[in-house]
Structures are given as structure tokens and as C-alpha cells.
């Protein structure tokens, strides 16, 4: 763990809650109510979580034990209870007055609109689940979902939940090799995909990537590939294995009994990058995960029946799981699902959609906001001021820290100085929001995620797990377990314990982020403390990118670091030693283009290095360890002023003058 966690320059401007939001709060009414809930959760945590679990979820068999702490950090929540996630998301809405309410407004890349009610969604989920069941799939089987944003991907996720099939959703931007690794790791027997996806006016093949992934490792156990037909383009077809989604649904019964599973039954495994070359399969439970997603949907977004909610994330990431596929449906909300990108056909697409669909809650990433700030500066016609955004009452930020400057632009130009801006800190591993403002309640500091939610005991500590003083940087930890927490790393329990609950930090959950708390007790996230980059809100392991680069026939060694980037937050910078002759130029070479394409093929386009620097040697200690701190300094344009006495070949990097 690094001891050199640097803090940002903290702003001191505070924006008070808007009264019109505060008076319409459904859940946490004011700061006093927030503080009372926090106190309640600390004084009697078991009763606190029990109350919400009974009140928020529909149980088949009610639990008798709230938290099992007998084998930390493998905590179990509501472990003798039974329920079904699909029942909690769909069946409940057939009897509470929401049956004919619009569940999803789907807008395609080319602007076509499709709407589906809760009753219609329920029927399609049941028909699809019947089809899967008749293929022989059952509770405990594993399914890979590799699909575009669509109503169909929600149907696939909910149908699997109805049958107790464990899913792993893979982002459609990942390569066939990344897909193959995930198929193998979870031992999947079913894949649900699409022929193509449409994004930004382009048609991108998905089924071809699946076919290639299955050809890489022919020992896979995939029996069927179900294909959603998104286009009229031809694809390769294996009649013994492949099935059209529409054909599978046709003539199926409109109801299927849900399979009630134990509370701790894995709902999904979602892969995220770590500090080693192998992605981590984050395992989440059924009951605890859904409870926390639903609670945070209520608290953070003050969700009410008249809202039109739009989370712009992809379901390939945790945000798309918690705040698209599960929590909004469990609350009977109407939500927008978008197939495209914010800059197609122009950079006013987000604002046009908010206007068109009268979105009331808008949740997106700082990367998207930064790109739209730049576009608005270049083209005033796509500026938010040219669109009617008055339906908005809450705007949110997710995926990475948002700078004060970006925060202010978002608050002023999109929120019109009247919306609560909820800057949410959380992770794939936490299942839902952990530290965030409460709309209409929390005074806002631009760039700060503010305070922990009730039930979350967050702190900033030093290397021994002791709390640091206000204004001092340290490690962000969560001191007590919570229902939505990660349960394990799939197939790697030892890595789970070592990564998230290190002994030296008193067994606290280690978030992997540096943070500090100011004199008003506001939390400020300072960035990663491990070798993980945050590019456009997506976590990328440097070791994974390095492994891909070294696999190229021309590369001898590679070291990957991040540097600040105005658009993506962090940019990937690769320092490379070639097997052949050292090139005279360190950038703009054909080989750099070849290596970028290679990484795109091996991992996916999001992992492509923005900058490639060729070196004769990498700076290393005498024991052979790459000194990445020096590379980070070079990548960020800083001079090397640190002690380099332990570095064996410092001249290899000192002579290079890099200007990104």
C-alpha cells in the first residue's frame, strides 16, 4: 500500500439544499432524520437491517437470523430466508397498481422509441424463462449475457433470476478473448447474446465475438447460444447450438413458477479489474444485494411513483445492474434505457432525450459530462441551455470522482441551480451507494461525495487501521458489514480475503481508494491506491493491459500507468521495450498503432493505450522490480525529484522528454 496519498485542493463553497426538493422528500426528510437513522443503525444494527429487509422485500420464507458473523470476512445475511429476485422486481408490480404502468422507455441508437408495461415485461420474462427451462437449464447453472442495451437484456437478466440461474453480464465492448476468459472462469453452459449492437451509427458484431470466444477454448461447456436479432444482417449459424431469442419465446406459456432460492444464492458474478493480470469475479448474493440496491435507490434518488428515471450506464457494469436491471423495477419506476452514445448524432442527444421523455432523475458519469462540456464550448447549438430540462429535479454522478469545475458546470447548466446533485461513491464490490448526498437534505460541496449513508460506517485510516486526523489522506475503509457487500471472488477465496479484508487494517473492508475527511466531516475521494486505472468510469487493471502487450510478438517488456486526462479522467500510458531495435521516435509509429489494435483485440477498445512510449530499458530496482512511481511522474509531466538510489537504470527514462 502506498503511503504517499496526495490530497486535492478542497473547495469551500457550499450549496444549500433546495427547499422544493426537501418538501417533497419521501424518505429522509432532513438532516435530523438522516442523523437519527445513522444513530439507529449503530445502536442496534440487527434490528435496523431486519426492519428494512422485512419492509422492503417480498419473502417466500422469512429469515430468523439477520447477520452470521461466524466466519469473517465471509459474512452471511438473512441466511435461512428464501426469496426470488424476479418476484421482487416484477410479480409485485402486478398487484400494487403498476401492472399497466410503463416500466421501460427504450430509445434506440437511431431514435426509435419502444415502451413496455410491467405486465408486458412480466409476460415476456416468463415466456423466455419457460424456453430456457425447456432447454434443460436449472437453478445453479451459469449463464453469460453479452448483449446491447435493450429491453431484451433486462428480460434475459430477469428470466435467469426467475430460474435461479447465476449470470455474468459481459460488457459488449470487451473482446472475444476477454469473453472467453469469463466463460471459462464461471464454467458457463449458456450464452445469451445478439447478432449485432448499434452504437453511434455503427453496427458492431456480438455473435461473431461469441463464436470466436468459443473457438479459442473448445473445452467450454456451452450447450446453447441464444441470439437476440437486432439487425437484418447475416451471421454465422450453428443449428445444433444456436437459437433465436424470438423463436425460443414463441408459443411459450405466459407464466412460470419462480424458483425460490436461499438469500445467499449468487444472483450474479461481475468481473472487474484488479491489480493482477486476472480479472476478479465479484460475487453478489440475492437478498442482501437487492435490499441494498433498493434502499439506496430510495434514499439517494428520493424515488417516487411519478419519476422518470434515466441511468445512462451499460448493464455490463455494476451501475447498470443495481440502477437499471433491479432497483428501479423493484420500486415500480418508469425508466429510460438508451442504446446509443451521448455524442450521436450530435452532442445534444442527452439533453434532447431528457426534454423528450421528461426525465426527472438523471444519472451519468463525469466522463460523459466532461465530453459534453467540451462539445458545448465548440458548438453552442448543443449546449444544455437550448433544451427544456425543467423536468429534472435530481442529477447524479457515478463511476469516478467529479472535479469541482465539472460539478459546477453540471449543476449550473443541466441542473439549472435548482436540482440536487448526488455525487455517489460506491463500487462493484459494494453493490450500491455508500457515500452520497441526500437530495434536498445534504448541503453540497462541489467535488465531495459528502457523508456515508445510514448503516455504513466509513472511515479513513492509516497503514495500521487507525483513523487519521481531518485533512490528512489515508485509506478508505468500511468498518462494519452491510447487506449489499461482496460475498467472495469467484473461485478465489484467498484473493478475496487478502484484497478486501487485510489483517493489517483490523479486518476492515478496504475499498482500494484513498480519501480524506475535511473539518466538516465531508469525504473526498483521492483516487486508487493500487494498480487500477479509472478510465471513463471503468476500472482497468494495469497488469491485465501489460500482460496483453507482452503477449505481442514484438514486445519484450511493458509497464502501464495512468495520467490525468481532461475527458476520460485517466488515460492509459504504456512504456514498452521492444524485442528489436529501439526506435528513434517514441510515438506516432506504425508499431504503436499495431499495439493499440492488439490491446483492443485482447481486452477491448476501452483498454487501448492513449500514449505509447518506447524505451531501451524500463527503470527497475536492482532486484528487478519495475519502478512504476517514476513512470507515473513522467506520464504526468512531472520532474523526477524523488530518491532514485535504488534504481538500477534510471538513465533509460531520464533522457526522454515526453509531452502528452
XYZ file of C-alpha atoms in Angstrom:
660
model
C 0.000 0.000 0.000
C 1.272 3.438 -0.872
C 1.989 5.835 1.957
C 2.030 8.807 -0.396
C -1.646 9.590 -0.837
C -1.896 13.152 -2.031
C -4.988 15.254 -1.363
C -6.776 17.542 -3.757
C -7.160 21.259 -3.207
C -10.518 21.343 -1.464
C -13.107 23.903 -2.342
C -15.011 25.687 0.401
C -18.169 26.715 -1.440
C -21.336 25.121 -0.079
C -24.668 24.899 -1.899
C -27.636 24.643 0.425
C -30.470 22.158 -0.309
C -33.310 23.400 -2.479
C -36.494 23.783 -0.438
C -38.746 22.494 -3.229
C -36.877 19.192 -3.254
C -36.782 18.980 0.518
C -40.521 19.452 0.997
C -41.268 16.562 -1.401
C -38.860 14.078 0.178
C -40.457 10.670 0.552
C -37.876 9.039 2.768
C -35.171 11.014 4.589
C -36.799 14.367 5.269
C -33.959 16.414 6.738
C -30.537 16.256 8.379
C -32.112 15.377 11.719
C -33.831 12.358 10.169
C -30.565 11.349 8.491
C -28.630 11.598 11.754
C -31.345 9.646 13.594
C -31.115 6.815 11.058
C -27.335 6.736 11.346
C -27.593 6.534 15.134
C -30.267 3.842 14.940
C -28.074 1.712 12.668
C -25.156 1.967 15.100
C -27.075 1.345 18.337
C -28.948 -1.749 17.111
C -27.712 -2.786 13.668
C -29.522 -6.141 13.637
C -32.895 -4.523 14.308
C -32.119 -1.779 11.773
C -31.392 -4.212 8.930
C -34.209 -6.552 9.952
C -36.759 -3.733 9.736
C -35.749 -2.813 6.209
C -35.386 -6.398 4.995
C -38.933 -7.209 6.094
C -40.357 -3.916 4.877
C -38.621 -3.722 1.517
C -38.515 -7.314 0.247
C -41.132 -9.965 -0.518
C -40.106 -13.229 1.125
C -41.117 -16.815 0.380
C -39.589 -17.946 3.673
C -38.852 -15.229 6.202
C -35.398 -15.299 7.773
C -34.833 -15.749 11.507
C -31.182 -14.640 11.599
C -30.072 -11.261 10.284
C -26.273 -11.493 10.165
C -23.991 -14.502 10.541
C -20.514 -13.278 11.557
C -19.143 -16.699 12.495
C -16.653 -16.844 9.612
C -15.418 -13.344 8.758
C -14.995 -11.947 6.162
C -17.433 -14.455 4.650
C -20.468 -12.753 6.157
C -23.966 -14.107 5.528
C -27.136 -12.048 5.582
C -30.652 -13.407 6.219
C -29.109 -16.828 5.575
C -32.109 -19.017 6.405
C -34.542 -16.937 4.335
C -35.759 -17.650 0.807
C -36.998 -15.367 -1.976
C -36.814 -14.743 -5.721
C -35.394 -11.548 -7.176
C -37.668 -11.622 -10.231
C -40.729 -11.827 -7.984
C -39.488 -8.733 -6.154
C -38.974 -6.854 -9.420
C -41.974 -7.976 -11.482
C -44.672 -10.009 -9.711
C -45.092 -7.378 -7.010
C -45.935 -4.802 -9.675
C -48.879 -6.839 -10.961
C -50.805 -6.438 -7.709
C -49.849 -2.958 -6.488
C -51.441 -0.907 -9.273
C -48.397 -0.815 -11.564
C -49.383 -3.582 -13.988
C -50.208 -1.182 -16.821
C -47.580 1.379 -15.903
C -44.706 1.871 -18.337
C -41.704 0.027 -16.935
C -39.188 0.846 -19.679
C -38.957 3.524 -22.345
C -36.362 2.233 -24.795
C -34.720 4.647 -27.203
C -32.594 3.087 -29.926
C -29.417 4.476 -31.420
C -31.396 5.853 -34.382
C -34.100 7.393 -32.194
C -36.855 4.782 -32.420
C -38.961 4.501 -29.262
C -40.400 1.348 -27.712
C -42.325 1.157 -24.456
C -43.200 -1.868 -22.344
C -45.510 -2.059 -19.325
C -44.869 -4.094 -16.196
C -47.468 -6.662 -17.259
C -45.922 -6.982 -20.724
C -42.438 -7.244 -19.261
C -43.590 -9.926 -16.836
C -45.126 -11.991 -19.646
C -42.014 -11.791 -21.820
C -39.767 -12.742 -18.889
C -41.955 -15.752 -18.102
C -42.082 -16.891 -21.740
C -38.318 -16.585 -22.087
C -37.762 -18.374 -18.763
C -40.034 -21.191 -19.949
C -37.971 -21.506 -23.104
C -34.695 -21.636 -21.160
C -36.156 -24.164 -18.743
C -37.229 -26.459 -21.588
C -33.663 -26.434 -22.873
C -32.741 -28.086 -19.578
C -31.251 -25.164 -17.682
C -31.914 -25.016 -13.960
C -31.023 -23.385 -10.665
C -27.279 -23.104 -10.132
C -26.366 -23.210 -13.815
C -24.225 -20.333 -15.087
C -25.055 -18.040 -17.991
C -23.006 -15.407 -19.808
C -25.021 -12.414 -21.078
C -23.286 -10.417 -23.835
C -25.895 -8.060 -25.202
C -26.560 -4.455 -26.223
C -28.618 -2.082 -24.113
C -32.202 -3.127 -24.817
C -35.425 -4.350 -23.282
C -34.200 -7.832 -24.209
C -31.146 -7.685 -21.954
C -33.403 -6.900 -18.988
C -35.646 -9.818 -19.985
C -32.611 -12.115 -20.077
C -31.356 -10.998 -16.653
C -34.781 -11.253 -15.033
C -35.571 -14.637 -16.629
C -32.351 -16.104 -15.253
C -33.150 -14.673 -11.815
C -36.585 -16.279 -12.001
C -34.982 -19.693 -12.527
C -32.111 -19.224 -10.076
C -29.545 -19.297 -12.905
C -26.376 -17.408 -11.985
C -25.452 -14.785 -14.577
C -22.343 -12.901 -15.564
C -23.012 -9.925 -17.812
C -20.063 -9.031 -20.036
C -19.799 -5.514 -21.446
C -20.343 -5.543 -25.219
C -17.108 -3.615 -25.735
C -14.950 -6.465 -24.465
C -13.087 -8.663 -26.936
C -13.663 -12.329 -27.687
C -10.617 -13.252 -25.596
C -11.959 -11.382 -22.547
C -15.297 -13.064 -23.127
C -13.642 -16.484 -23.342
C -11.828 -15.940 -20.035
C -15.116 -15.214 -18.281
C -16.912 -18.170 -19.897
C -14.139 -20.448 -18.650
C -13.853 -18.953 -15.157
C -17.518 -19.370 -14.252
C -17.893 -22.657 -16.160
C -20.882 -21.329 -18.108
C -23.203 -23.619 -20.039
C -25.424 -20.954 -21.662
C -24.772 -17.716 -23.538
C -27.376 -15.085 -24.370
C -26.192 -12.570 -26.958
C -27.285 -10.569 -30.018
C -26.313 -10.661 -33.661
C -25.037 -7.067 -33.503
C -25.261 -3.938 -31.409
C -25.846 -0.402 -32.691
C -23.816 2.413 -31.167
C -23.061 5.835 -32.553
C -24.319 4.983 -36.020
C -22.116 1.891 -36.183
C -23.122 -1.757 -36.278
C -20.834 -3.856 -34.083
C -20.814 -7.682 -34.204
C -21.503 -9.577 -30.983
C -22.362 -13.078 -32.185
C -19.080 -13.244 -34.131
C -17.198 -12.451 -30.914
C -19.074 -15.241 -29.131
C -18.221 -17.711 -31.894
C -14.573 -16.722 -31.718
C -14.518 -16.986 -27.920
C -15.921 -20.497 -28.093
C -13.332 -21.470 -30.692
C -10.446 -20.240 -28.502
C -11.209 -22.801 -25.824
C -13.106 -25.765 -27.242
C -13.293 -27.398 -23.796
C -16.095 -24.999 -22.805
C -19.400 -26.465 -21.651
C -21.677 -24.152 -23.660
C -24.693 -26.123 -24.885
C -26.719 -23.262 -26.335
C -26.245 -19.727 -27.637
C -29.489 -17.722 -27.632
C -29.406 -14.792 -30.057
C -31.473 -11.614 -29.974
C -31.959 -10.482 -33.568
C -31.119 -6.770 -33.514
C -30.462 -6.303 -37.254
C -31.197 -7.897 -40.620
C -27.536 -8.657 -41.273
C -26.393 -12.245 -41.811
C -24.371 -14.089 -39.161
C -22.713 -17.465 -38.876
C -25.144 -20.036 -37.549
C -24.630 -23.372 -35.810
C -28.003 -25.085 -35.931
C -27.125 -27.650 -33.262
C -26.315 -24.886 -30.754
C -27.776 -21.515 -31.768
C -31.368 -20.402 -31.156
C -33.107 -17.128 -31.959
C -34.491 -15.451 -28.838
C -37.811 -14.724 -30.567
C -38.222 -18.348 -31.602
C -37.495 -19.545 -28.075
C -40.160 -17.236 -26.635
C -42.811 -18.091 -29.221
C -45.683 -20.319 -28.101
C -44.420 -20.497 -24.526
C -46.730 -20.185 -21.531
C -47.128 -16.673 -20.154
C -46.372 -17.788 -16.606
C -43.735 -19.903 -14.929
C -43.375 -20.570 -11.230
C -40.386 -18.728 -9.745
C -37.635 -20.740 -8.119
C -37.224 -19.554 -4.566
C -33.569 -19.584 -3.574
C -31.642 -19.111 -0.362
C -30.840 -15.498 0.493
C -27.144 -16.140 -0.112
C -27.663 -17.790 -3.510
C -25.413 -15.940 -6.009
C -27.502 -13.638 -8.190
C -24.597 -12.654 -10.436
C -20.839 -12.630 -10.890
C -19.475 -9.411 -12.339
C -15.857 -9.187 -13.413
C -13.802 -6.162 -12.545
C -10.122 -5.410 -12.972
C -7.720 -5.851 -10.107
C -4.042 -5.230 -9.520
C -3.077 -8.590 -11.035
C -3.499 -9.749 -14.614
C -6.591 -11.824 -13.894
C -9.975 -10.055 -13.617
C -11.882 -10.643 -10.381
C -15.292 -12.285 -10.464
C -17.203 -10.276 -7.852
C -19.902 -12.499 -6.358
C -23.129 -10.926 -5.088
C -25.966 -12.555 -3.183
C -29.694 -12.398 -3.898
C -31.427 -10.942 -0.819
C -28.761 -8.676 0.653
C -27.769 -7.248 -2.710
C -31.342 -6.471 -3.773
C -32.169 -4.969 -0.384
C -29.241 -2.544 -0.518
C -29.864 -1.615 -4.167
C -33.496 -0.848 -3.341
C -32.719 1.073 -0.147
C -30.137 3.244 -1.873
C -32.454 3.848 -4.834
C -34.935 5.247 -2.332
C -32.523 7.298 -0.272
C -30.179 8.660 -2.932
C -32.777 9.399 -5.602
C -35.791 10.013 -3.367
C -37.629 7.751 -5.824
C -41.367 8.330 -6.121
C -44.127 6.902 -8.345
C -44.207 9.828 -10.792
C -40.495 9.800 -11.569
C -38.957 9.065 -14.948
C -35.507 7.757 -14.100
C -32.581 7.546 -16.512
C -29.285 5.915 -15.676
C -27.008 6.129 -18.730
C -24.761 3.209 -17.703
C -24.405 -0.078 -19.557
C -25.644 -3.255 -17.867
C -22.149 -4.656 -18.344
C -21.143 -2.599 -15.299
C -22.428 -2.653 -11.722
C -24.294 0.644 -12.161
C -26.385 -0.955 -14.880
C -27.130 -3.902 -12.615
C -28.149 -2.044 -9.486
C -29.787 1.033 -11.014
C -31.248 -0.338 -14.245
C -31.874 -4.082 -14.076
C -33.008 -4.434 -10.463
C -33.682 -1.467 -8.126
C -35.873 0.701 -10.430
C -38.058 -2.310 -11.289
C -38.334 -3.363 -7.645
C -39.744 0.099 -6.930
C -42.167 0.095 -9.863
C -40.459 3.047 -11.536
C -40.585 4.149 -15.154
C -37.066 4.274 -16.549
C -35.338 5.170 -19.802
C -32.914 2.722 -21.412
C -30.709 4.097 -24.173
C -28.880 2.079 -26.802
C -26.547 4.767 -28.125
C -23.884 7.236 -27.056
C -24.168 10.863 -25.861
C -22.499 12.366 -28.950
C -24.552 10.740 -31.736
C -25.974 12.115 -33.949
C -24.736 15.191 -32.074
C -23.670 16.146 -28.579
C -27.125 17.369 -27.633
C -28.501 13.810 -27.535
C -28.701 13.551 -23.736
C -30.418 16.900 -23.348
C -32.838 16.174 -26.199
C -33.819 12.879 -24.555
C -34.337 14.462 -21.141
C -36.599 17.002 -22.812
C -38.463 14.400 -24.887
C -39.077 11.858 -22.108
C -39.478 14.411 -19.292
C -36.786 12.730 -17.242
C -36.893 13.693 -13.565
C -33.760 11.885 -12.316
C -30.639 11.775 -14.495
C -27.619 9.666 -13.502
C -24.437 9.676 -15.578
C -20.630 9.651 -15.398
C -18.211 12.598 -15.124
C -16.539 11.365 -18.325
C -19.744 11.958 -20.260
C -20.200 15.369 -18.669
C -16.627 16.412 -19.467
C -17.010 15.427 -23.116
C -20.264 17.380 -23.355
C -18.709 20.451 -21.734
C -16.103 20.431 -24.471
C -18.730 19.922 -27.186
C -20.852 22.755 -25.817
C -17.883 25.094 -25.937
C -17.269 24.231 -29.580
C -20.901 24.212 -30.700
C -23.415 26.386 -28.836
C -26.322 24.615 -30.551
C -25.776 21.502 -28.411
C -25.455 23.426 -25.143
C -27.969 22.314 -22.460
C -29.402 25.850 -22.396
C -31.023 25.152 -25.775
C -33.187 22.356 -24.344
C -36.049 22.222 -21.868
C -34.605 20.453 -18.828
C -37.110 21.739 -16.295
C -38.472 18.242 -15.614
C -35.229 17.398 -13.799
C -35.214 17.502 -10.018
C -32.192 15.305 -9.237
C -28.979 14.836 -11.212
C -26.282 12.352 -10.281
C -22.661 11.454 -10.871
C -21.190 7.933 -10.807
C -18.056 5.979 -11.636
C -15.223 8.304 -10.598
C -14.616 11.479 -8.606
C -16.068 14.573 -10.268
C -13.898 17.680 -10.275
C -15.308 20.880 -8.728
C -15.206 22.576 -12.153
C -17.191 19.787 -13.851
C -19.548 19.639 -10.857
C -20.302 23.365 -11.155
C -20.934 23.152 -14.915
C -23.280 20.177 -14.416
C -25.112 21.829 -11.509
C -25.499 25.174 -13.300
C -26.183 24.195 -16.909
C -28.033 20.897 -16.524
C -29.491 21.250 -13.026
C -30.248 24.967 -13.548
C -29.079 25.696 -9.996
C -32.178 24.002 -8.590
C -31.514 20.252 -8.777
C -29.815 18.276 -6.061
C -26.564 16.875 -7.432
C -25.831 13.487 -5.851
C -22.148 12.671 -6.285
C -22.192 8.971 -5.415
C -19.208 6.957 -4.232
C -19.518 3.179 -4.420
C -18.022 0.173 -6.221
C -18.785 -3.091 -7.975
C -17.967 -4.716 -4.658
C -20.350 -2.629 -2.527
C -23.497 -3.377 -4.544
C -24.931 0.102 -4.119
C -24.210 3.650 -2.994
C -22.109 4.052 0.135
C -21.232 7.745 0.463
C -23.525 10.282 -1.180
C -25.566 13.414 -0.547
C -29.274 13.029 0.206
C -31.411 15.156 -2.179
C -32.804 18.243 -0.513
C -31.047 17.348 2.741
C -27.255 17.449 2.417
C -25.516 20.785 1.835
C -23.358 20.210 -1.243
C -19.631 20.771 -1.646
C -18.505 20.542 -5.301
C -16.199 17.540 -5.677
C -17.127 15.866 -2.388
C -19.349 12.777 -2.127
C -20.309 14.114 1.335
C -21.464 11.634 4.027
C -21.926 7.855 4.411
C -25.463 6.521 4.159
C -27.179 5.172 7.288
C -25.817 1.742 8.137
C -22.430 2.451 6.537
C -19.563 3.062 8.954
C -16.932 4.574 6.661
C -13.611 5.917 7.836
C -10.174 6.998 6.609
C -7.285 5.174 8.257
C -3.514 4.794 8.122
C -1.471 1.626 7.403
C -2.345 0.192 10.833
C -6.076 0.806 10.585
C -6.068 3.810 12.915
C -8.173 6.820 11.972
C -6.273 9.779 10.562
C -6.928 13.372 11.510
C -9.161 15.660 9.391
C -7.490 16.897 6.236
C -4.998 14.043 6.130
C -5.114 11.440 3.363
C -5.442 7.742 4.088
C -7.170 4.518 3.111
C -10.955 4.496 2.756
C -12.437 1.604 4.733
C -15.832 0.346 5.833
C -15.714 -0.865 9.419
C -18.864 -2.977 9.591
C -20.520 -5.381 7.130
C -23.626 -4.346 5.183
C -26.141 -6.462 3.195
C -25.061 -5.439 -0.321
C -21.383 -6.242 0.178
C -19.310 -8.573 -1.999
C -19.550 -12.167 -0.798
C -16.473 -13.632 -2.464
C -14.248 -13.600 -5.524
C -15.426 -16.451 -7.696
C -13.005 -19.377 -7.395
C -10.521 -17.371 -5.340
C -11.418 -17.005 -1.655
C -7.833 -16.306 -0.632
C -7.607 -13.371 -3.013
C -10.916 -12.112 -1.633
C -9.593 -12.043 1.935
C -6.222 -10.543 1.057
C -7.625 -7.894 -1.287
C -10.547 -6.604 0.745
C -10.014 -7.539 4.395
C -6.262 -7.329 5.071
C -5.192 -8.224 8.597
C -3.072 -5.091 8.952
C -6.220 -2.948 8.656
C -8.016 -4.702 11.524
C -10.209 -6.695 9.171
C -11.992 -3.607 7.819
C -13.227 -3.658 4.236
C -10.525 -1.948 2.158
C -12.060 -0.016 -0.702
C -8.815 0.459 -2.634
C -9.383 4.216 -2.798
C -7.509 6.918 -0.983
C -9.648 9.526 0.759
C -9.682 12.275 3.315
C -12.286 13.812 5.593
C -12.395 17.581 5.959
C -13.173 19.605 9.062
C -16.928 19.410 8.293
C -16.742 15.589 8.057
C -17.204 15.584 4.270
C -15.482 12.737 2.427
C -13.204 13.445 -0.547
C -12.043 10.600 -2.796
C -8.393 10.932 -3.815
C -8.012 8.102 -6.337
C -6.844 4.494 -6.389
C -4.148 3.159 -4.064
C -3.442 0.094 -6.221
C -2.517 -0.500 -9.833
C -6.012 0.062 -11.148
C -6.876 2.867 -13.548
C -10.238 4.587 -13.782
C -10.774 5.355 -17.464
C -14.146 6.898 -18.316
C -15.524 5.416 -15.104
C -14.334 1.893 -15.987
C -11.764 0.136 -13.824
C -8.841 -1.293 -15.785
C -6.066 -3.350 -14.227
C -2.613 -2.243 -15.337
C -1.340 -5.821 -15.036
C -4.047 -7.033 -17.404
C -3.027 -4.489 -20.058
C 0.655 -5.238 -19.510
C 0.034 -8.959 -19.947
C -1.748 -8.284 -23.236
C 1.096 -6.111 -24.524
C 3.818 -8.599 -23.597
C 1.875 -11.302 -25.447
C 2.570 -9.414 -28.699
C 5.432 -10.911 -30.691
C 7.364 -7.615 -30.871
C 7.186 -6.670 -27.189
C 9.806 -7.677 -24.674
C 8.572 -5.757 -21.618
C 5.739 -3.379 -20.808
C 4.708 -1.175 -17.902
C 1.358 0.586 -17.825
C 0.452 3.616 -15.726
C -2.213 6.296 -15.794
C -2.035 10.019 -16.317
C -4.691 12.686 -15.748
C -6.914 13.285 -18.769
C -9.443 16.091 -19.142
C -12.013 13.877 -20.853
C -11.606 10.328 -19.532
C -10.334 11.123 -16.037
C -7.314 8.902 -16.533
C -5.564 7.905 -19.745
C -3.632 4.677 -20.264
C 0.083 5.230 -20.878
C 2.237 2.248 -21.916
C 6.031 2.217 -21.625
C 7.357 -0.504 -23.900
C 10.656 -2.240 -24.562
C 10.704 -3.924 -27.969
C 12.482 -7.144 -28.790
C 14.081 -5.498 -31.795
C 15.957 -2.248 -32.247
C 14.979 0.772 -30.141
C 13.071 3.176 -32.408
C 14.342 6.690 -32.911
C 10.909 8.160 -32.177
C 8.910 7.146 -29.135
C 5.466 7.894 -30.575
C 3.463 8.162 -33.813
C 4.947 4.950 -35.183
C 3.132 2.255 -37.093
C 4.033 -0.201 -34.368
C 2.246 1.979 -31.807
C -0.915 1.713 -33.889
C -0.427 -2.034 -34.167
C -0.044 -2.390 -30.395
C -3.137 -0.301 -29.696
C -5.171 -2.519 -32.003
C -3.649 -5.583 -30.343
C -4.798 -4.449 -26.887
C -8.236 -3.694 -28.318
C -8.396 -7.231 -29.638
C -7.089 -8.848 -26.462
C -9.116 -6.864 -23.909
C -11.359 -4.339 -25.635
C -11.246 -0.798 -27.078
C -11.562 0.849 -23.649
C -8.136 -0.569 -22.674
C -6.224 0.830 -25.669
C -3.230 2.930 -24.549
C -3.745 6.567 -25.411
C 0.020 7.086 -25.349
C 2.816 4.610 -26.103
C 6.408 5.397 -25.160
C 9.274 3.195 -26.357
C 12.271 2.758 -24.039
C 15.555 0.911 -24.285
C 15.002 -0.370 -20.738
C 12.402 0.026 -18.027
C 13.569 1.634 -14.768
C 13.988 -1.176 -12.224
C 15.364 -1.787 -8.780
C 18.441 -3.946 -8.516
C 16.170 -6.842 -7.614
C 14.385 -6.433 -10.946
C 11.152 -4.731 -9.837
C 9.795 -2.074 -12.209
C 9.709 1.328 -10.500
C 6.288 2.481 -11.653
C 6.271 5.595 -9.483
C 8.889 7.096 -11.813
C 6.858 6.204 -14.866
C 3.799 7.839 -13.322
C 5.777 11.027 -12.802
C 6.979 11.015 -16.405
C 3.489 10.261 -17.720
C 2.027 13.191 -15.783
C 4.754 15.567 -16.985
C 6.483 15.919 -13.632
C 10.197 16.006 -12.918
C 11.846 13.169 -11.045
C 12.888 14.613 -7.712
C 12.478 11.505 -5.570
C 15.246 9.278 -4.284
C 16.433 7.060 -7.148
C 19.385 5.445 -5.407
C 17.749 2.022 -5.606
C 17.030 2.330 -9.330
C 19.494 0.395 -11.456
C 18.937 2.034 -14.865
C 17.439 5.462 -14.247
C 19.094 6.839 -17.402
C 16.664 4.859 -19.538
C 13.829 7.213 -18.636
C 15.659 10.408 -17.662
C 16.771 11.110 -21.212
C 13.250 11.055 -22.619
C 11.306 14.284 -22.783
C 7.617 13.429 -23.079
C 4.873 15.895 -23.874
C 1.364 14.414 -23.939
